[in-house]
Amino acid sequence: MKYQLLMLLSVFFSTLVNANVKWQFDSQGLISAKPLVHQEHIYLMSGKSLKVLNQKGQLTWQYALKSHTFSEVAIENNHIYLLADNGLHAINKQGELLWFFETQDRNRMLNGETWGWGKKEVKDIWAWYRSSPIIVGDKVIFGNANGTFAIDKQTGQKIWHVDTGVTHTKPAFENNVVVVGSWNNNLYALDINTGEIKWQFEARVPNKLWEGWNGFNLDPLIFEGSVYVGSRGAYFYALDLQNGSEKWSSKFSNTWIGSAAVEHQGKIYFGTSDGFSLIGVDAKKGAQTLLYINDFYNFAQPQASDNTIYFGSVSGQIFAVNTHTMQGEKIFSTPESIINYADLVNEEGGLKSKFSLGDNYSYETSAKDVQRMLNKLNSILSITLHKNTLYITTAKGTLYALAI
């Protein structure tokens, strides 16, 4: 209790530092994918297109995908691989299509009854991330609503496909093993050459009666022979890469693990949702090394530099936390967050509901509250750190470049 009080006081007395906004680029629609910085250009997937910007934030060229995209770009040599809801596109750096592998993705669907929304199937209003492609040898690996695919990177022909359920996580790869997480609450380890399932691990859940606890929706991280990943079921796991055995796990009560994890100096860092916090743990033993509390949901993967962890909140705020002192500062807020923060965020943390209160609680009113949150706060959904610049994407389609 004393430890948590000290952390709360550190937040209260920290000085607001305004990061230098170098430039901003306004796109259309929610951007949940991390931008990629490659050879002095920024590759941004937004709406139904790839947008390529120069270092001043100016659009240099774009490629139309003809379908929504929520994925990161993968680049190797002169080939660019883009995943959209209509399939995988391979183009060159002149924006010319090389090949296209068609496979339809879709939203994660929920049984509305377990949420109190009636007997109907509805879209998960909190699931705005998708899988992204990775390049491994002669293959491009990705997941979607149909499972996990390996595609020949030169020809676009399917090498293998495995039914891993609705798979919206970016694959991780090491030592001939591909690891993906599924909305069916299982983590899969696949042989890179054949797609054979080497092992699968089912996440624990606090309560089997609520479907909201189910799902590996966060990108797995592989570090020194272990797989690190959290689930919606309140647990964060360290598993053996070769056999899937559990090395350690930590439970965080009444919260989803909100963000994918990042490794830095032998520590693993990740955000929590209703836990309103950035967590640091020792990679080998799982002992907690850092706790920094803010007051909202943290879904963007943290970024690390020297002794600082940067993490973004759905509240539209960026924080910088010192890993040695565990003290932090709010270094940036979206203009929308500055204006609307008090109206949308409870004093004790979390979202102030407007439409779904009391007898008005329904899927439709809950969706309105989430959309209001995303728009009114211009929620921060991803962060990329590159050469002392944070590239931040938001729910309203803004890309900020912040000097740190």
Tab-separated table of C-alpha atoms in Angstrom:
chain	number	residue	atom	x	y	z
A	1	MET	CA	0.000	0.000	0.000
A	2	LYS	CA	2.831	2.379	0.900
A	3	TYR	CA	4.552	1.545	-2.404
A	4	GLN	CA	1.431	2.330	-4.411
A	5	LEU	CA	0.934	5.597	-2.499
A	6	LEU	CA	4.469	6.694	-3.368
A	7	MET	CA	3.794	5.939	-7.026
A	8	LEU	CA	0.583	7.957	-6.943
A	9	LEU	CA	2.382	10.878	-5.339
A	10	SER	CA	5.101	10.722	-7.987
A	11	VAL	CA	2.412	11.110	-10.647
A	12	PHE	CA	0.740	13.962	-8.754
A	13	PHE	CA	3.896	16.012	-8.269
A	14	SER	CA	5.547	15.309	-11.611
A	15	THR	CA	6.083	18.325	-13.853
A	16	LEU	CA	4.310	18.495	-17.182
A	17	VAL	CA	6.906	18.642	-19.924
A	18	ASN	CA	5.697	19.677	-23.341
A	19	ALA	CA	7.469	17.568	-25.924
A	20	ASN	CA	8.420	19.417	-29.067
A	21	VAL	CA	5.964	18.617	-31.845
A	22	LYS	CA	8.134	18.614	-34.955
A	23	TRP	CA	5.189	18.108	-37.274
A	24	GLN	CA	1.871	16.359	-37.614
A	25	PHE	CA	0.219	14.611	-40.545
A	26	ASP	CA	-3.554	14.361	-40.648
A	27	SER	CA	-4.960	11.289	-42.308
A	28	GLN	CA	-8.484	9.889	-42.296
A	29	GLY	CA	-9.827	7.359	-39.817
A	30	LEU	CA	-8.395	5.457	-36.884
A	31	ILE	CA	-4.705	4.494	-37.089
A	32	SER	CA	-3.810	1.633	-34.759
A	33	ALA	CA	-0.704	0.312	-36.545
A	34	LYS	CA	2.779	1.477	-35.633
A	35	PRO	CA	4.415	3.591	-38.359
A	36	LEU	CA	7.666	2.236	-39.781
A	37	VAL	CA	10.712	4.464	-40.319
A	38	HIS	CA	12.867	3.086	-43.134
A	39	GLN	CA	15.640	4.845	-45.046
A	40	GLU	CA	14.505	8.327	-44.048
A	41	HIS	CA	10.871	7.739	-44.911
A	42	ILE	CA	7.878	7.037	-42.685
A	43	TYR	CA	5.509	4.313	-43.848
A	44	LEU	CA	2.011	4.747	-42.447
A	45	MET	CA	-0.961	2.448	-42.945
A	46	SER	CA	-4.188	4.395	-42.514
A	47	GLY	CA	-7.715	4.122	-43.816
A	48	LYS	CA	-7.504	2.184	-47.064
A	49	SER	CA	-4.001	3.104	-48.145
A	50	LEU	CA	-0.278	3.142	-47.464
A	51	LYS	CA	1.069	6.652	-47.111
A	52	VAL	CA	4.783	7.348	-47.442
A	53	LEU	CA	6.066	10.551	-45.821
A	54	ASN	CA	9.431	12.284	-45.799
A	55	GLN	CA	11.208	13.415	-42.638
A	56	LYS	CA	9.266	16.692	-42.701
A	57	GLY	CA	5.935	14.881	-42.582
A	58	GLN	CA	5.088	15.592	-46.210
A	59	LEU	CA	3.333	12.971	-48.323
A	60	THR	CA	5.621	11.712	-51.102
A	61	TRP	CA	3.460	8.906	-52.515
A	62	GLN	CA	0.697	6.503	-51.561
A	63	TYR	CA	-0.713	3.149	-52.552
A	64	ALA	CA	-4.448	2.339	-52.526
A	65	LEU	CA	-5.336	-0.949	-50.799
A	66	LYS	CA	-9.079	-0.797	-51.593
A	67	SER	CA	-9.783	-2.205	-48.151
A	68	HIS	CA	-9.275	-1.094	-44.558
A	69	THR	CA	-5.896	-1.701	-42.980
A	70	PHE	CA	-4.804	-1.759	-39.340
A	71	SER	CA	-1.376	-3.362	-39.809
A	72	GLU	CA	2.286	-2.416	-39.760
A	73	VAL	CA	4.396	-2.390	-42.900
A	74	ALA	CA	7.137	-4.975	-43.557
A	75	ILE	CA	10.018	-4.058	-45.905
A	76	GLU	CA	12.888	-6.068	-47.317
A	77	ASN	CA	15.141	-4.725	-50.054
A	78	ASN	CA	12.854	-3.252	-52.726
A	79	HIS	CA	9.749	-5.152	-51.624
A	80	ILE	CA	7.046	-3.739	-49.351
A	81	TYR	CA	4.466	-6.074	-47.810
A	82	LEU	CA	1.108	-4.637	-46.772
A	83	LEU	CA	-1.700	-6.475	-44.999
A	84	ALA	CA	-5.270	-5.227	-45.380
A	85	ASP	CA	-8.682	-6.726	-44.771
A	86	ASN	CA	-8.735	-7.977	-48.374
A	87	GLY	CA	-5.360	-9.766	-48.210
A	88	LEU	CA	-1.603	-9.362	-48.516
A	89	HIS	CA	-0.155	-6.905	-51.055
A	90	ALA	CA	3.436	-6.938	-52.278
A	91	ILE	CA	4.589	-3.740	-53.981
A	92	ASN	CA	7.893	-2.144	-54.896
A	93	LYS	CA	9.188	1.231	-53.716
A	94	GLN	CA	7.697	2.875	-56.783
A	95	GLY	CA	4.235	1.842	-55.587
A	96	GLU	CA	3.765	-0.819	-58.291
A	97	LEU	CA	1.909	-4.030	-57.422
A	98	LEU	CA	4.089	-7.143	-57.622
A	99	TRP	CA	1.494	-9.663	-56.447
A	100	PHE	CA	-1.625	-9.959	-54.307
A	101	PHE	CA	-2.725	-12.842	-52.072
A	102	GLU	CA	-6.442	-12.622	-51.398
A	103	THR	CA	-7.789	-13.618	-47.987
A	104	GLN	CA	-10.568	-11.799	-46.172
A	105	ASP	CA	-10.109	-10.516	-42.620
A	106	ARG	CA	-12.873	-9.253	-40.348
A	107	ASN	CA	-13.583	-7.858	-36.915
A	108	ARG	CA	-13.505	-10.049	-33.846
A	109	MET	CA	-17.103	-10.998	-33.053
A	110	LEU	CA	-18.645	-11.428	-29.605
A	111	ASN	CA	-21.504	-13.322	-28.068
A	112	GLY	CA	-23.474	-10.317	-26.871
A	113	GLU	CA	-25.346	-12.301	-24.221
A	114	THR	CA	-22.310	-12.681	-21.925
A	115	TRP	CA	-21.854	-8.896	-22.023
A	116	GLY	CA	-25.494	-8.225	-21.180
A	117	TRP	CA	-26.268	-7.145	-24.752
A	118	GLY	CA	-28.815	-9.785	-25.662
A	119	LYS	CA	-28.662	-12.904	-27.811
A	120	LYS	CA	-26.836	-11.537	-30.827
A	121	GLU	CA	-23.368	-11.566	-32.371
A	122	VAL	CA	-21.701	-8.157	-32.328
A	123	LYS	CA	-18.349	-6.579	-33.179
A	124	ASP	CA	-15.836	-6.224	-30.362
A	125	ILE	CA	-15.790	-2.454	-29.860
A	126	TRP	CA	-12.385	-2.596	-28.093
A	127	ALA	CA	-10.545	-4.647	-30.745
A	128	TRP	CA	-8.984	-2.150	-33.130
A	129	TYR	CA	-5.679	-3.993	-33.746
A	130	ARG	CA	-4.878	-6.575	-36.430
A	131	SER	CA	-1.979	-8.859	-37.274
A	132	SER	CA	0.994	-7.496	-39.202
A	133	PRO	CA	3.283	-9.408	-41.589
A	134	ILE	CA	6.835	-10.470	-40.758
A	135	ILE	CA	9.497	-11.662	-43.210
A	136	VAL	CA	11.353	-14.881	-42.387
A	137	GLY	CA	13.683	-16.270	-45.052
A	138	ASP	CA	11.627	-16.912	-48.179
A	139	LYS	CA	8.308	-16.432	-46.378
A	140	VAL	CA	5.928	-13.686	-45.309
A	141	ILE	CA	4.020	-14.754	-42.197
A	142	PHE	CA	0.784	-13.159	-40.947
A	143	GLY	CA	-2.521	-13.947	-39.272
A	144	ASN	CA	-6.131	-12.979	-39.907
A	145	ALA	CA	-9.663	-14.213	-39.260
A	146	ASN	CA	-8.864	-17.423	-41.163
A	147	GLY	CA	-5.770	-18.399	-39.164
A	148	THR	CA	-2.040	-18.113	-39.865
A	149	PHE	CA	-0.436	-18.056	-43.317
A	150	ALA	CA	3.036	-18.458	-44.808
A	151	ILE	CA	3.320	-16.917	-48.292
A	152	ASP	CA	6.250	-17.128	-50.703
A	153	LYS	CA	7.668	-13.609	-50.641
A	154	GLN	CA	8.709	-13.683	-54.312
A	155	THR	CA	5.652	-15.241	-55.958
A	156	GLY	CA	2.765	-14.655	-53.540
A	157	GLN	CA	1.925	-18.375	-53.506
A	158	LYS	CA	0.684	-20.003	-50.307
A	159	ILE	CA	3.273	-22.257	-48.652
A	160	TRP	CA	1.148	-23.295	-45.684
A	161	HIS	CA	-1.940	-22.299	-43.746
A	162	VAL	CA	-2.961	-23.319	-40.205
A	163	ASP	CA	-6.347	-22.807	-38.596
A	164	THR	CA	-5.374	-20.896	-35.460
A	165	GLY	CA	-8.775	-19.247	-35.120
A	166	VAL	CA	-9.175	-15.497	-35.483
A	167	THR	CA	-5.529	-14.442	-35.215
A	168	HIS	CA	-4.971	-10.699	-34.924
A	169	THR	CA	-1.469	-10.694	-33.414
A	170	LYS	CA	1.793	-9.986	-35.184
A	171	PRO	CA	3.799	-13.235	-35.326
A	172	ALA	CA	7.055	-13.571	-33.381
A	173	PHE	CA	9.878	-15.760	-34.695
A	174	GLU	CA	13.028	-17.404	-33.351
A	175	ASN	CA	14.818	-20.775	-33.822
A	176	ASN	CA	12.435	-22.075	-36.510
A	177	VAL	CA	9.381	-21.366	-34.330
A	178	VAL	CA	6.592	-18.907	-35.172
A	179	VAL	CA	4.373	-17.839	-32.262
A	180	VAL	CA	0.923	-16.297	-32.702
A	181	GLY	CA	-1.947	-15.532	-30.354
A	182	SER	CA	-5.597	-16.189	-31.097
A	183	TRP	CA	-8.923	-14.792	-29.978
A	184	ASN	CA	-9.839	-18.406	-29.153
A	185	ASN	CA	-7.706	-17.941	-26.000
A	186	ASN	CA	-4.806	-20.083	-27.246
A	187	LEU	CA	-1.204	-19.266	-28.059
A	188	TYR	CA	0.260	-21.351	-30.905
A	189	ALA	CA	3.859	-22.283	-31.725
A	190	LEU	CA	4.236	-23.314	-35.373
A	191	ASP	CA	7.083	-24.908	-37.309
A	192	ILE	CA	8.365	-22.282	-39.750
A	193	ASN	CA	8.817	-24.789	-42.585
A	194	THR	CA	5.602	-26.812	-42.382
A	195	GLY	CA	3.203	-24.854	-40.164
A	196	GLU	CA	2.891	-27.893	-37.902
A	197	ILE	CA	1.639	-26.987	-34.417
A	198	LYS	CA	4.535	-27.702	-32.053
A	199	TRP	CA	2.537	-26.720	-28.971
A	200	GLN	CA	-0.380	-24.593	-27.890
A	201	PHE	CA	-1.084	-22.919	-24.579
A	202	GLU	CA	-4.512	-21.991	-23.265
A	203	ALA	CA	-4.768	-18.867	-21.117
A	204	ARG	CA	-6.405	-18.957	-17.715
A	205	VAL	CA	-9.399	-16.706	-17.092
A	206	PRO	CA	-10.736	-15.263	-13.822
A	207	ASN	CA	-14.335	-16.127	-14.708
A	208	LYS	CA	-15.465	-18.431	-17.525
A	209	LEU	CA	-18.936	-16.888	-17.580
A	210	TRP	CA	-17.743	-13.629	-19.171
A	211	GLU	CA	-16.412	-13.839	-22.724
A	212	GLY	CA	-14.554	-10.568	-22.234
A	213	TRP	CA	-11.765	-12.414	-20.403
A	214	ASN	CA	-10.966	-14.566	-23.461
A	215	GLY	CA	-8.247	-13.915	-25.992
A	216	PHE	CA	-4.588	-13.580	-26.806
A	217	ASN	CA	-4.938	-10.276	-28.660
A	218	LEU	CA	-1.431	-8.890	-27.998
A	219	ASP	CA	1.693	-9.462	-30.072
A	220	PRO	CA	3.943	-12.075	-28.418
A	221	LEU	CA	7.560	-11.179	-27.633
A	222	ILE	CA	10.445	-13.671	-27.805
A	223	PHE	CA	13.548	-12.977	-25.713
A	224	GLU	CA	16.356	-15.409	-24.825
A	225	GLY	CA	14.329	-18.545	-25.439
A	226	SER	CA	11.132	-17.385	-23.724
A	227	VAL	CA	7.815	-16.134	-25.044
A	228	TYR	CA	6.371	-13.155	-23.160
A	229	VAL	CA	2.733	-12.258	-23.660
A	230	GLY	CA	-0.326	-11.045	-21.793
A	231	SER	CA	-3.962	-11.882	-22.407
A	232	ARG	CA	-7.339	-10.347	-21.756
A	233	GLY	CA	-7.662	-12.837	-18.909
A	234	ALA	CA	-5.594	-10.692	-16.499
A	235	TYR	CA	-2.452	-12.862	-16.700
A	236	PHE	CA	0.988	-12.114	-18.106
A	237	TYR	CA	3.024	-15.216	-19.047
A	238	ALA	CA	6.593	-16.296	-19.652
A	239	LEU	CA	6.646	-19.590	-21.591
A	240	ASP	CA	9.434	-21.811	-22.868
A	241	LEU	CA	9.739	-21.261	-26.616
A	242	GLN	CA	10.487	-24.884	-27.437
A	243	ASN	CA	7.800	-26.700	-25.475
A	244	GLY	CA	5.329	-24.069	-24.226
A	245	SER	CA	5.844	-24.885	-20.555
A	246	GLU	CA	5.077	-22.036	-18.165
A	247	LYS	CA	8.176	-20.494	-16.578
A	248	TRP	CA	6.252	-17.930	-14.566
A	249	SER	CA	3.087	-15.884	-14.687
A	250	SER	CA	1.611	-12.863	-12.930
A	251	LYS	CA	-2.032	-12.038	-12.399
A	252	PHE	CA	-3.279	-8.445	-12.406
A	253	SER	CA	-6.753	-8.412	-10.885
A	254	ASN	CA	-9.752	-7.006	-12.737
A	255	THR	CA	-7.851	-5.801	-15.784
A	256	TRP	CA	-6.911	-6.889	-19.254
A	257	ILE	CA	-3.216	-6.798	-20.050
A	258	GLY	CA	-3.545	-3.774	-22.276
A	259	SER	CA	-0.453	-3.612	-24.462
A	260	ALA	CA	2.079	-5.805	-26.156
A	261	ALA	CA	5.326	-6.055	-24.227
A	262	VAL	CA	8.792	-4.667	-24.961
A	263	GLU	CA	12.138	-5.903	-23.602
A	264	HIS	CA	14.743	-3.449	-22.354
A	265	GLN	CA	17.913	-4.206	-20.370
A	266	GLY	CA	16.609	-7.593	-19.242
A	267	LYS	CA	13.258	-6.249	-18.102
A	268	ILE	CA	9.850	-6.674	-19.714
A	269	TYR	CA	7.495	-3.675	-19.839
A	270	PHE	CA	3.786	-3.582	-20.706
A	271	GLY	CA	0.656	-1.563	-20.004
A	272	THR	CA	-2.572	-2.600	-18.326
A	273	SER	CA	-6.102	-1.577	-19.211
A	274	ASP	CA	-8.309	-1.115	-16.138
A	275	GLY	CA	-5.150	-1.429	-14.030
A	276	PHE	CA	-4.221	2.076	-15.280
A	277	SER	CA	-0.494	1.343	-15.139
A	278	LEU	CA	2.847	0.645	-16.751
A	279	ILE	CA	4.363	-2.557	-15.353
A	280	GLY	CA	7.987	-3.702	-15.410
A	281	VAL	CA	9.072	-7.246	-14.525
A	282	ASP	CA	12.357	-9.137	-14.444
A	283	ALA	CA	12.497	-11.288	-17.577
A	284	LYS	CA	13.941	-14.373	-15.874
A	285	LYS	CA	12.127	-14.423	-12.538
A	286	GLY	CA	8.984	-12.400	-13.138
A	287	ALA	CA	9.563	-10.215	-10.070
A	288	GLN	CA	7.989	-6.783	-10.460
A	289	THR	CA	10.561	-4.041	-10.988
A	290	LEU	CA	8.371	-1.066	-11.898
A	291	LEU	CA	4.875	0.246	-11.264
A	292	TYR	CA	3.775	3.600	-12.625
A	293	ILE	CA	0.116	4.507	-12.300
A	294	ASN	CA	-1.809	6.847	-14.545
A	295	ASP	CA	-5.602	6.891	-14.659
A	296	PHE	CA	-6.672	5.404	-17.968
A	297	TYR	CA	-6.342	2.438	-20.323
A	298	ASN	CA	-2.919	1.758	-21.863
A	299	PHE	CA	-3.023	-0.165	-25.156
A	300	ALA	CA	-0.034	1.158	-27.151
A	301	GLN	CA	3.153	-0.921	-26.946
A	302	PRO	CA	5.723	0.967	-24.799
A	303	GLN	CA	9.012	2.135	-26.282
A	304	ALA	CA	12.378	2.214	-24.491
A	305	SER	CA	15.502	4.377	-24.675
A	306	ASP	CA	18.378	4.368	-22.164
A	307	ASN	CA	16.701	4.604	-18.747
A	308	THR	CA	13.330	5.818	-20.012
A	309	ILE	CA	10.153	3.981	-20.974
A	310	TYR	CA	7.625	5.892	-23.071
A	311	PHE	CA	4.028	4.750	-23.011
A	312	GLY	CA	0.784	6.112	-24.404
A	313	SER	CA	-2.722	6.094	-23.029
A	314	VAL	CA	-6.130	5.909	-24.642
A	315	SER	CA	-6.651	9.173	-22.741
A	316	GLY	CA	-4.524	10.863	-25.421
A	317	GLN	CA	-1.452	11.282	-23.207
A	318	ILE	CA	2.206	10.219	-23.434
A	319	PHE	CA	4.269	9.515	-20.311
A	320	ALA	CA	8.020	9.140	-19.812
A	321	VAL	CA	9.063	6.962	-16.855
A	322	ASN	CA	12.579	6.624	-15.446
A	323	THR	CA	13.334	2.939	-14.894
A	324	HIS	CA	15.736	3.666	-12.005
A	325	THR	CA	13.726	6.155	-9.957
A	326	MET	CA	10.278	4.954	-11.144
A	327	GLN	CA	9.237	8.586	-11.383
A	328	GLY	CA	7.502	9.810	-14.481
A	329	GLU	CA	6.239	12.826	-16.360
A	330	LYS	CA	3.411	13.473	-18.745
A	331	ILE	CA	5.217	14.815	-21.799
A	332	PHE	CA	2.409	15.206	-24.330
A	333	SER	CA	-1.368	15.440	-24.603
A	334	THR	CA	-3.410	15.623	-27.766
A	335	PRO	CA	-5.262	18.946	-28.085
A	336	GLU	CA	-8.552	17.037	-27.808
A	337	SER	CA	-7.402	15.446	-24.544
A	338	ILE	CA	-6.469	18.809	-23.058
A	339	ILE	CA	-9.937	20.151	-23.827
A	340	ASN	CA	-12.069	17.125	-22.942
A	341	TYR	CA	-10.073	15.149	-20.371
A	342	ALA	CA	-12.028	16.285	-17.298
A	343	ASP	CA	-15.351	15.523	-18.986
A	344	LEU	CA	-14.415	11.972	-19.986
A	345	VAL	CA	-12.104	10.608	-17.270
A	346	ASN	CA	-13.279	9.673	-13.771
A	347	GLU	CA	-11.327	11.023	-10.804
A	348	GLU	CA	-10.600	7.436	-9.766
A	349	GLY	CA	-9.641	6.540	-13.338
A	350	GLY	CA	-11.413	5.061	-16.318
A	351	LEU	CA	-14.093	6.294	-18.671
A	352	LYS	CA	-17.107	8.333	-17.616
A	353	SER	CA	-20.012	6.657	-19.381
A	354	LYS	CA	-22.566	8.968	-20.924
A	355	PHE	CA	-24.831	6.837	-23.112
A	356	SER	CA	-24.733	3.412	-21.425
A	357	LEU	CA	-25.715	4.320	-17.867
A	358	GLY	CA	-28.367	2.444	-15.889
A	359	ASP	CA	-31.279	1.145	-17.934
A	360	ASN	CA	-29.728	2.514	-21.128
A	361	TYR	CA	-26.927	-0.095	-21.083
A	362	SER	CA	-26.810	-1.876	-24.445
A	363	TYR	CA	-24.376	-2.736	-27.201
A	364	GLU	CA	-25.373	0.376	-29.128
A	365	THR	CA	-24.941	2.750	-26.174
A	366	SER	CA	-21.646	1.097	-25.151
A	367	ALA	CA	-20.353	1.527	-28.698
A	368	LYS	CA	-21.312	5.198	-28.566
A	369	ASP	CA	-19.345	5.656	-25.338
A	370	VAL	CA	-16.246	4.028	-26.825
A	371	GLN	CA	-16.492	6.101	-30.014
A	372	ARG	CA	-16.963	9.253	-27.959
A	373	MET	CA	-13.840	8.363	-25.982
A	374	LEU	CA	-11.738	7.767	-29.100
A	375	ASN	CA	-12.852	10.984	-30.783
A	376	LYS	CA	-13.061	13.364	-27.820
A	377	LEU	CA	-9.644	12.333	-26.465
A	378	ASN	CA	-8.083	11.513	-29.859
A	379	SER	CA	-6.762	8.375	-28.179
A	380	ILE	CA	-3.139	7.354	-28.679
A	381	LEU	CA	-3.043	3.862	-30.185
A	382	SER	CA	0.579	3.272	-31.176
A	383	ILE	CA	4.101	4.622	-30.641
A	384	THR	CA	7.304	4.119	-32.624
A	385	LEU	CA	10.635	5.431	-31.311
A	386	HIS	CA	13.319	6.183	-33.894
A	387	LYS	CA	16.409	8.364	-33.402
A	388	ASN	CA	15.040	10.521	-30.574
A	389	THR	CA	11.678	10.992	-32.254
A	390	LEU	CA	8.412	9.463	-31.105
A	391	TYR	CA	5.971	8.780	-33.925
A	392	ILE	CA	2.472	8.594	-32.443
A	393	THR	CA	-0.750	7.515	-34.124
A	394	THR	CA	-4.229	8.397	-32.913
A	395	ALA	CA	-7.855	7.388	-33.214
A	396	LYS	CA	-8.764	10.372	-35.393
A	397	GLY	CA	-6.013	9.674	-37.891
A	398	THR	CA	-3.226	11.995	-36.755
A	399	LEU	CA	0.450	11.090	-36.894
A	400	TYR	CA	2.565	13.208	-34.542
A	401	ALA	CA	6.359	13.409	-34.677
A	402	LEU	CA	7.637	14.398	-31.223
A	403	ALA	CA	11.252	15.315	-30.479
A	404	ILE	CA	12.417	13.880	-27.142
